[in-house]
Amino acid sequence: MRSSLVLCFVVLVAFGFVVHGSVASNAVGVYDLKKGNFSVKLTNWGATLISVVLPDKHGKLIDVALGYDSVNDYK
């Protein structure tokens, strides 16, 4: 599972370079990777981690990443 997430991350970063042409693009895109109950959200702007959603011991999904409330705050 770890290698598939790393491969997805590498593909998304490469896709960001092809579509936007440079890292300095002002458009912030959000990419969502999901596998079962596990979910990760990343931006194409410095590969900033926005959220990591995991189930707790009772099965309730919870975001465990610390960060800003909106994508625009990362700019």
PDB file of N, CA and C in Angstrom:
ATOM      1  N   MET A   1       0.826  -1.180   0.000  1.00  0.00           N
ATOM      2  CA  MET A   1       0.000   0.000   0.000  1.00  0.00           C
ATOM      3  C   MET A   1       0.875   1.249   0.000  1.00  0.00           C
ATOM      4  N   ARG A   2       1.947   1.245   0.762  1.00  0.00           N
ATOM      5  CA  ARG A   2       2.822   2.410   0.843  1.00  0.00           C
ATOM      6  C   ARG A   2       3.429   2.730  -0.517  1.00  0.00           C
ATOM      7  N   SER A   3       3.871   1.692  -1.242  1.00  0.00           N
ATOM      8  CA  SER A   3       4.495   1.944  -2.543  1.00  0.00           C
ATOM      9  C   SER A   3       3.486   2.483  -3.548  1.00  0.00           C
ATOM     10  N   SER A   4       2.232   2.043  -3.473  1.00  0.00           N
ATOM     11  CA  SER A   4       1.222   2.558  -4.400  1.00  0.00           C
ATOM     12  C   SER A   4       0.897   4.019  -4.099  1.00  0.00           C
ATOM     13  N   LEU A   5       0.889   4.420  -2.814  1.00  0.00           N
ATOM     14  CA  LEU A   5       0.659   5.822  -2.472  1.00  0.00           C
ATOM     15  C   LEU A   5       1.820   6.697  -2.922  1.00  0.00           C
ATOM     16  N   VAL A   6       3.042   6.190  -2.771  1.00  0.00           N
ATOM     17  CA  VAL A   6       4.214   6.940  -3.215  1.00  0.00           C
ATOM     18  C   VAL A   6       4.190   7.095  -4.729  1.00  0.00           C
ATOM     19  N   LEU A   7       3.824   6.038  -5.442  1.00  0.00           N
ATOM     20  CA  LEU A   7       3.737   6.104  -6.896  1.00  0.00           C
ATOM     21  C   LEU A   7       2.674   7.108  -7.329  1.00  0.00           C
ATOM     22  N   CYS A   8       1.516   7.109  -6.676  1.00  0.00           N
ATOM     23  CA  CYS A   8       0.465   8.080  -6.988  1.00  0.00           C
ATOM     24  C   CYS A   8       0.953   9.500  -6.737  1.00  0.00           C
ATOM     25  N   PHE A   9       1.661   9.716  -5.660  1.00  0.00           N
ATOM     26  CA  PHE A   9       2.191  11.040  -5.339  1.00  0.00           C
ATOM     27  C   PHE A   9       3.178  11.501  -6.413  1.00  0.00           C
ATOM     28  N   VAL A  10       4.069  10.618  -6.848  1.00  0.00           N
ATOM     29  CA  VAL A  10       5.051  10.972  -7.875  1.00  0.00           C
ATOM     30  C   VAL A  10       4.349  11.313  -9.184  1.00  0.00           C
ATOM     31  N   VAL A  11       3.333  10.550  -9.546  1.00  0.00           N
ATOM     32  CA  VAL A  11       2.588  10.810 -10.779  1.00  0.00           C
ATOM     33  C   VAL A  11       1.881  12.155 -10.696  1.00  0.00           C
ATOM     34  N   LEU A  12       1.277  12.460  -9.545  1.00  0.00           N
ATOM     35  CA  LEU A  12       0.580  13.734  -9.396  1.00  0.00           C
ATOM     36  C   LEU A  12       1.541  14.914  -9.466  1.00  0.00           C
ATOM     37  N   VAL A  13       2.698  14.794  -8.872  1.00  0.00           N
ATOM     38  CA  VAL A  13       3.685  15.870  -8.934  1.00  0.00           C
ATOM     39  C   VAL A  13       4.157  16.059 -10.367  1.00  0.00           C
ATOM     40  N   ALA A  14       4.431  14.958 -11.065  1.00  0.00           N
ATOM     41  CA  ALA A  14       4.851  15.052 -12.466  1.00  0.00           C
ATOM     42  C   ALA A  14       3.739  15.657 -13.315  1.00  0.00           C
ATOM     43  N   PHE A  15       2.490  15.295 -13.059  1.00  0.00           N
ATOM     44  CA  PHE A  15       1.350  15.845 -13.784  1.00  0.00           C
ATOM     45  C   PHE A  15       1.261  17.352 -13.563  1.00  0.00           C
ATOM     46  N   GLY A  16       1.544  17.814 -12.368  1.00  0.00           N
ATOM     47  CA  GLY A  16       1.529  19.242 -12.082  1.00  0.00           C
ATOM     48  C   GLY A  16       2.572  19.995 -12.889  1.00  0.00           C
ATOM     49  N   PHE A  17       3.741  19.407 -13.090  1.00  0.00           N
ATOM     50  CA  PHE A  17       4.774  20.049 -13.892  1.00  0.00           C
ATOM     51  C   PHE A  17       4.363  20.122 -15.365  1.00  0.00           C
ATOM     52  N   VAL A  18       3.713  19.083 -15.878  1.00  0.00           N
ATOM     53  CA  VAL A  18       3.325  19.046 -17.284  1.00  0.00           C
ATOM     54  C   VAL A  18       2.191  20.026 -17.557  1.00  0.00           C
ATOM     55  N   VAL A  19       1.174  20.037 -16.713  1.00  0.00           N
ATOM     56  CA  VAL A  19      -0.003  20.874 -16.938  1.00  0.00           C
ATOM     57  C   VAL A  19       0.307  22.341 -16.708  1.00  0.00           C
ATOM     58  N   HIS A  20       0.984  22.666 -15.652  1.00  0.00           N
ATOM     59  CA  HIS A  20       1.185  24.058 -15.270  1.00  0.00           C
ATOM     60  C   HIS A  20       2.493  24.633 -15.792  1.00  0.00           C
ATOM     61  N   GLY A  21       3.407  23.808 -16.207  1.00  0.00           N
ATOM     62  CA  GLY A  21       4.640  24.288 -16.796  1.00  0.00           C
ATOM     63  C   GLY A  21       5.701  24.722 -15.806  1.00  0.00           C
ATOM     64  N   SER A  22       5.315  25.064 -14.601  1.00  0.00           N
ATOM     65  CA  SER A  22       6.296  25.457 -13.588  1.00  0.00           C
ATOM     66  C   SER A  22       5.676  25.337 -12.211  1.00  0.00           C
ATOM     67  N   VAL A  23       6.528  25.359 -11.217  1.00  0.00           N
ATOM     68  CA  VAL A  23       6.067  25.283  -9.844  1.00  0.00           C
ATOM     69  C   VAL A  23       5.479  26.618  -9.397  1.00  0.00           C
ATOM     70  N   ALA A  24       5.851  27.708 -10.044  1.00  0.00           N
ATOM     71  CA  ALA A  24       5.447  29.048  -9.630  1.00  0.00           C
ATOM     72  C   ALA A  24       4.042  29.436 -10.105  1.00  0.00           C
ATOM     73  N   SER A  25       3.262  28.487 -10.574  1.00  0.00           N
ATOM     74  CA  SER A  25       1.906  28.778 -11.029  1.00  0.00           C
ATOM     75  C   SER A  25       1.052  29.259  -9.863  1.00  0.00           C
ATOM     76  N   ASN A  26       0.159  30.201 -10.122  1.00  0.00           N
ATOM     77  CA  ASN A  26      -0.694  30.747  -9.069  1.00  0.00           C
ATOM     78  C   ASN A  26      -1.928  29.897  -8.807  1.00  0.00           C
ATOM     79  N   ALA A  27      -2.295  29.030  -9.735  1.00  0.00           N
ATOM     80  CA  ALA A  27      -3.468  28.179  -9.550  1.00  0.00           C
ATOM     81  C   ALA A  27      -3.124  27.030  -8.608  1.00  0.00           C
ATOM     82  N   VAL A  28      -3.887  26.901  -7.543  1.00  0.00           N
ATOM     83  CA  VAL A  28      -3.661  25.830  -6.579  1.00  0.00           C
ATOM     84  C   VAL A  28      -4.655  24.715  -6.857  1.00  0.00           C
ATOM     85  N   GLY A  29      -4.157  23.546  -7.177  1.00  0.00           N
ATOM     86  CA  GLY A  29      -4.995  22.375  -7.407  1.00  0.00           C
ATOM     87  C   GLY A  29      -4.927  21.458  -6.208  1.00  0.00           C
ATOM     88  N   VAL A  30      -6.019  20.776  -5.937  1.00  0.00           N
ATOM     89  CA  VAL A  30      -6.076  19.835  -4.812  1.00  0.00           C
ATOM     90  C   VAL A  30      -6.260  18.433  -5.377  1.00  0.00           C
ATOM     91  N   TYR A  31      -5.427  17.521  -4.923  1.00  0.00           N
ATOM     92  CA  TYR A  31      -5.481  16.130  -5.353  1.00  0.00           C
ATOM     93  C   TYR A  31      -5.855  15.276  -4.159  1.00  0.00           C
ATOM     94  N   ASP A  32      -6.790  14.368  -4.370  1.00  0.00           N
ATOM     95  CA  ASP A  32      -7.308  13.516  -3.301  1.00  0.00           C
ATOM     96  C   ASP A  32      -6.954  12.069  -3.624  1.00  0.00           C
ATOM     97  N   LEU A  33      -6.193  11.426  -2.757  1.00  0.00           N
ATOM     98  CA  LEU A  33      -5.841  10.015  -2.894  1.00  0.00           C
ATOM     99  C   LEU A  33      -6.638   9.228  -1.866  1.00  0.00           C
ATOM    100  N   LYS A  34      -7.331   8.174  -2.316  1.00  0.00           N
ATOM    101  CA  LYS A  34      -8.156   7.375  -1.411  1.00  0.00           C
ATOM    102  C   LYS A  34      -7.851   5.899  -1.574  1.00  0.00           C
ATOM    103  N   LYS A  35      -7.869   5.205  -0.448  1.00  0.00           N
ATOM    104  CA  LYS A  35      -7.727   3.750  -0.422  1.00  0.00           C
ATOM    105  C   LYS A  35      -8.510   3.253   0.774  1.00  0.00           C
ATOM    106  N   GLY A  36      -9.704   2.733   0.544  1.00  0.00           N
ATOM    107  CA  GLY A  36     -10.562   2.289   1.641  1.00  0.00           C
ATOM    108  C   GLY A  36     -10.977   3.473   2.498  1.00  0.00           C
ATOM    109  N   ASN A  37     -10.738   3.390   3.806  1.00  0.00           N
ATOM    110  CA  ASN A  37     -11.055   4.475   4.729  1.00  0.00           C
ATOM    111  C   ASN A  37      -9.952   5.524   4.813  1.00  0.00           C
ATOM    112  N   PHE A  38      -8.821   5.279   4.167  1.00  0.00           N
ATOM    113  CA  PHE A  38      -7.674   6.173   4.226  1.00  0.00           C
ATOM    114  C   PHE A  38      -7.768   7.204   3.101  1.00  0.00           C
ATOM    115  N   SER A  39      -7.591   8.480   3.416  1.00  0.00           N
ATOM    116  CA  SER A  39      -7.677   9.546   2.431  1.00  0.00           C
ATOM    117  C   SER A  39      -6.617  10.599   2.713  1.00  0.00           C
ATOM    118  N   VAL A  40      -5.947  11.063   1.650  1.00  0.00           N
ATOM    119  CA  VAL A  40      -4.930  12.099   1.754  1.00  0.00           C
ATOM    120  C   VAL A  40      -5.232  13.166   0.710  1.00  0.00           C
ATOM    121  N   LYS A  41      -5.181  14.443   1.111  1.00  0.00           N
ATOM    122  CA  LYS A  41      -5.356  15.553   0.179  1.00  0.00           C
ATOM    123  C   LYS A  41      -4.058  16.345   0.119  1.00  0.00           C
ATOM    124  N   LEU A  42      -3.597  16.605  -1.124  1.00  0.00           N
ATOM    125  CA  LEU A  42      -2.364  17.333  -1.375  1.00  0.00           C
ATOM    126  C   LEU A  42      -2.633  18.468  -2.353  1.00  0.00           C
ATOM    127  N   THR A  43      -1.799  19.497  -2.308  1.00  0.00           N
ATOM    128  CA  THR A  43      -1.876  20.550  -3.311  1.00  0.00           C
ATOM    129  C   THR A  43      -0.747  20.368  -4.307  1.00  0.00           C
ATOM    130  N   ASN A  44      -0.901  20.988  -5.455  1.00  0.00           N
ATOM    131  CA  ASN A  44       0.170  20.973  -6.441  1.00  0.00           C
ATOM    132  C   ASN A  44       1.144  22.118  -6.186  1.00  0.00           C
ATOM    133  N   TRP A  45       0.942  22.851  -5.139  1.00  0.00           N
ATOM    134  CA  TRP A  45       1.787  23.984  -4.805  1.00  0.00           C
ATOM    135  C   TRP A  45       2.711  23.593  -3.659  1.00  0.00           C
ATOM    136  N   GLY A  46       3.853  23.040  -3.986  1.00  0.00           N
ATOM    137  CA  GLY A  46       4.801  22.585  -2.986  1.00  0.00           C
ATOM    138  C   GLY A  46       4.413  21.263  -2.361  1.00  0.00           C
ATOM    139  N   ALA A  47       3.490  20.535  -2.988  1.00  0.00           N
ATOM    140  CA  ALA A  47       2.999  19.254  -2.469  1.00  0.00           C
ATOM    141  C   ALA A  47       2.597  19.373  -1.005  1.00  0.00           C
ATOM    142  N   THR A  48       1.902  20.453  -0.677  1.00  0.00           N
ATOM    143  CA  THR A  48       1.472  20.706   0.694  1.00  0.00           C
ATOM    144  C   THR A  48       0.400  19.709   1.099  1.00  0.00           C
ATOM    145  N   LEU A  49       0.576  19.083   2.221  1.00  0.00           N
ATOM    146  CA  LEU A  49      -0.380  18.134   2.768  1.00  0.00           C
ATOM    147  C   LEU A  49      -1.505  18.906   3.436  1.00  0.00           C
ATOM    148  N   ILE A  50      -2.733  18.732   2.943  1.00  0.00           N
ATOM    149  CA  ILE A  50      -3.881  19.450   3.491  1.00  0.00           C
ATOM    150  C   ILE A  50      -4.599  18.624   4.547  1.00  0.00           C
ATOM    151  N   SER A  51      -4.844  17.355   4.245  1.00  0.00           N
ATOM    152  CA  SER A  51      -5.536  16.523   5.236  1.00  0.00           C
ATOM    153  C   SER A  51      -5.141  15.062   5.096  1.00  0.00           C
ATOM    154  N   VAL A  52      -5.223  14.369   6.211  1.00  0.00           N
ATOM    155  CA  VAL A  52      -5.043  12.925   6.281  1.00  0.00           C
ATOM    156  C   VAL A  52      -6.208  12.407   7.112  1.00  0.00           C
ATOM    157  N   VAL A  53      -7.083  11.638   6.489  1.00  0.00           N
ATOM    158  CA  VAL A  53      -8.273  11.143   7.169  1.00  0.00           C
ATOM    159  C   VAL A  53      -8.108   9.646   7.419  1.00  0.00           C
ATOM    160  N   LEU A  54      -8.217   9.268   8.691  1.00  0.00           N
ATOM    161  CA  LEU A  54      -8.073   7.889   9.135  1.00  0.00           C
ATOM    162  C   LEU A  54      -9.208   7.539  10.088  1.00  0.00           C
ATOM    163  N   PRO A  55      -9.560   6.258  10.187  1.00  0.00           N
ATOM    164  CA  PRO A  55     -10.554   5.872  11.194  1.00  0.00           C
ATOM    165  C   PRO A  55      -9.908   5.784  12.584  1.00  0.00           C
ATOM    166  N   ASP A  56     -10.641   6.241  13.614  1.00  0.00           N
ATOM    167  CA  ASP A  56     -10.140   6.089  14.980  1.00  0.00           C
ATOM    168  C   ASP A  56     -10.478   4.693  15.481  1.00  0.00           C
ATOM    169  N   LYS A  57     -10.253   4.424  16.761  1.00  0.00           N
ATOM    170  CA  LYS A  57     -10.463   3.066  17.281  1.00  0.00           C
ATOM    171  C   LYS A  57     -11.933   2.654  17.285  1.00  0.00           C
ATOM    172  N   HIS A  58     -12.838   3.624  17.140  1.00  0.00           N
ATOM    173  CA  HIS A  58     -14.267   3.319  17.075  1.00  0.00           C
ATOM    174  C   HIS A  58     -14.784   3.291  15.641  1.00  0.00           C
ATOM    175  N   GLY A  59     -13.906   3.523  14.666  1.00  0.00           N
ATOM    176  CA  GLY A  59     -14.287   3.495  13.261  1.00  0.00           C
ATOM    177  C   GLY A  59     -14.737   4.830  12.706  1.00  0.00           C
ATOM    178  N   LYS A  60     -14.768   5.861  13.538  1.00  0.00           N
ATOM    179  CA  LYS A  60     -15.159   7.193  13.084  1.00  0.00           C
ATOM    180  C   LYS A  60     -13.996   7.826  12.329  1.00  0.00           C
ATOM    181  N   LEU A  61     -14.271   8.375  11.130  1.00  0.00           N
ATOM    182  CA  LEU A  61     -13.225   9.002  10.335  1.00  0.00           C
ATOM    183  C   LEU A  61     -12.880  10.368  10.907  1.00  0.00           C
ATOM    184  N   ILE A  62     -11.564  10.637  11.027  1.00  0.00           N
ATOM    185  CA  ILE A  62     -11.099  11.887  11.614  1.00  0.00           C
ATOM    186  C   ILE A  62      -9.872  12.382  10.852  1.00  0.00           C
ATOM    187  N   ASP A  63      -9.798  13.704  10.678  1.00  0.00           N
ATOM    188  CA  ASP A  63      -8.656  14.325  10.021  1.00  0.00           C
ATOM    189  C   ASP A  63      -7.559  14.538  11.063  1.00  0.00           C
ATOM    190  N   VAL A  64      -6.371  13.973  10.818  1.00  0.00           N
ATOM    191  CA  VAL A  64      -5.287  14.037  11.800  1.00  0.00           C
ATOM    192  C   VAL A  64      -4.184  15.024  11.411  1.00  0.00           C
ATOM    193  N   ALA A  65      -4.326  15.701  10.276  1.00  0.00           N
ATOM    194  CA  ALA A  65      -3.311  16.663   9.840  1.00  0.00           C
ATOM    195  C   ALA A  65      -3.612  18.045  10.407  1.00  0.00           C
ATOM    196  N   LEU A  66      -2.567  18.716  10.846  1.00  0.00           N
ATOM    197  CA  LEU A  66      -2.708  20.092  11.314  1.00  0.00           C
ATOM    198  C   LEU A  66      -2.444  21.032  10.144  1.00  0.00           C
ATOM    199  N   GLY A  67      -3.238  22.078  10.046  1.00  0.00           N
ATOM    200  CA  GLY A  67      -3.036  23.029   8.956  1.00  0.00           C
ATOM    201  C   GLY A  67      -4.138  24.054   8.914  1.00  0.00           C
ATOM    202  N   TYR A  68      -4.173  24.797   7.807  1.00  0.00           N
ATOM    203  CA  TYR A  68      -5.172  25.842   7.620  1.00  0.00           C
ATOM    204  C   TYR A  68      -6.532  25.244   7.250  1.00  0.00           C
ATOM    205  N   ASP A  69      -7.584  26.061   7.397  1.00  0.00           N
ATOM    206  CA  ASP A  69      -8.938  25.605   7.097  1.00  0.00           C
ATOM    207  C   ASP A  69      -9.264  25.620   5.607  1.00  0.00           C
ATOM    208  N   SER A  70      -8.622  26.502   4.834  1.00  0.00           N
ATOM    209  CA  SER A  70      -8.916  26.569   3.402  1.00  0.00           C
ATOM    210  C   SER A  70      -7.613  26.512   2.589  1.00  0.00           C
ATOM    211  N   VAL A  71      -7.750  26.170   1.314  1.00  0.00           N
ATOM    212  CA  VAL A  71      -6.609  26.073   0.435  1.00  0.00           C
ATOM    213  C   VAL A  71      -5.978  27.446   0.196  1.00  0.00           C
ATOM    214  N   ASN A  72      -6.797  28.499   0.142  1.00  0.00           N
ATOM    215  CA  ASN A  72      -6.284  29.844  -0.096  1.00  0.00           C
ATOM    216  C   ASN A  72      -5.363  30.335   1.015  1.00  0.00           C
ATOM    217  N   ASP A  73      -5.534  29.823   2.218  1.00  0.00           N
ATOM    218  CA  ASP A  73      -4.658  30.211   3.333  1.00  0.00           C
ATOM    219  C   ASP A  73      -3.221  29.738   3.125  1.00  0.00           C
ATOM    220  N   TYR A  74      -3.026  28.693   2.322  1.00  0.00           N
ATOM    221  CA  TYR A  74      -1.677  28.206   2.061  1.00  0.00           C
ATOM    222  C   TYR A  74      -0.896  29.128   1.134  1.00  0.00           C
ATOM    223  N   LYS A  75      -1.598  29.985   0.376  1.00  0.00           N
ATOM    224  CA  LYS A  75      -0.912  30.932  -0.510  1.00  0.00           C
ATOM    225  C   LYS A  75      -0.214  31.972   0.325  1.00  0.00           C
TER     226      LYS A  75
END
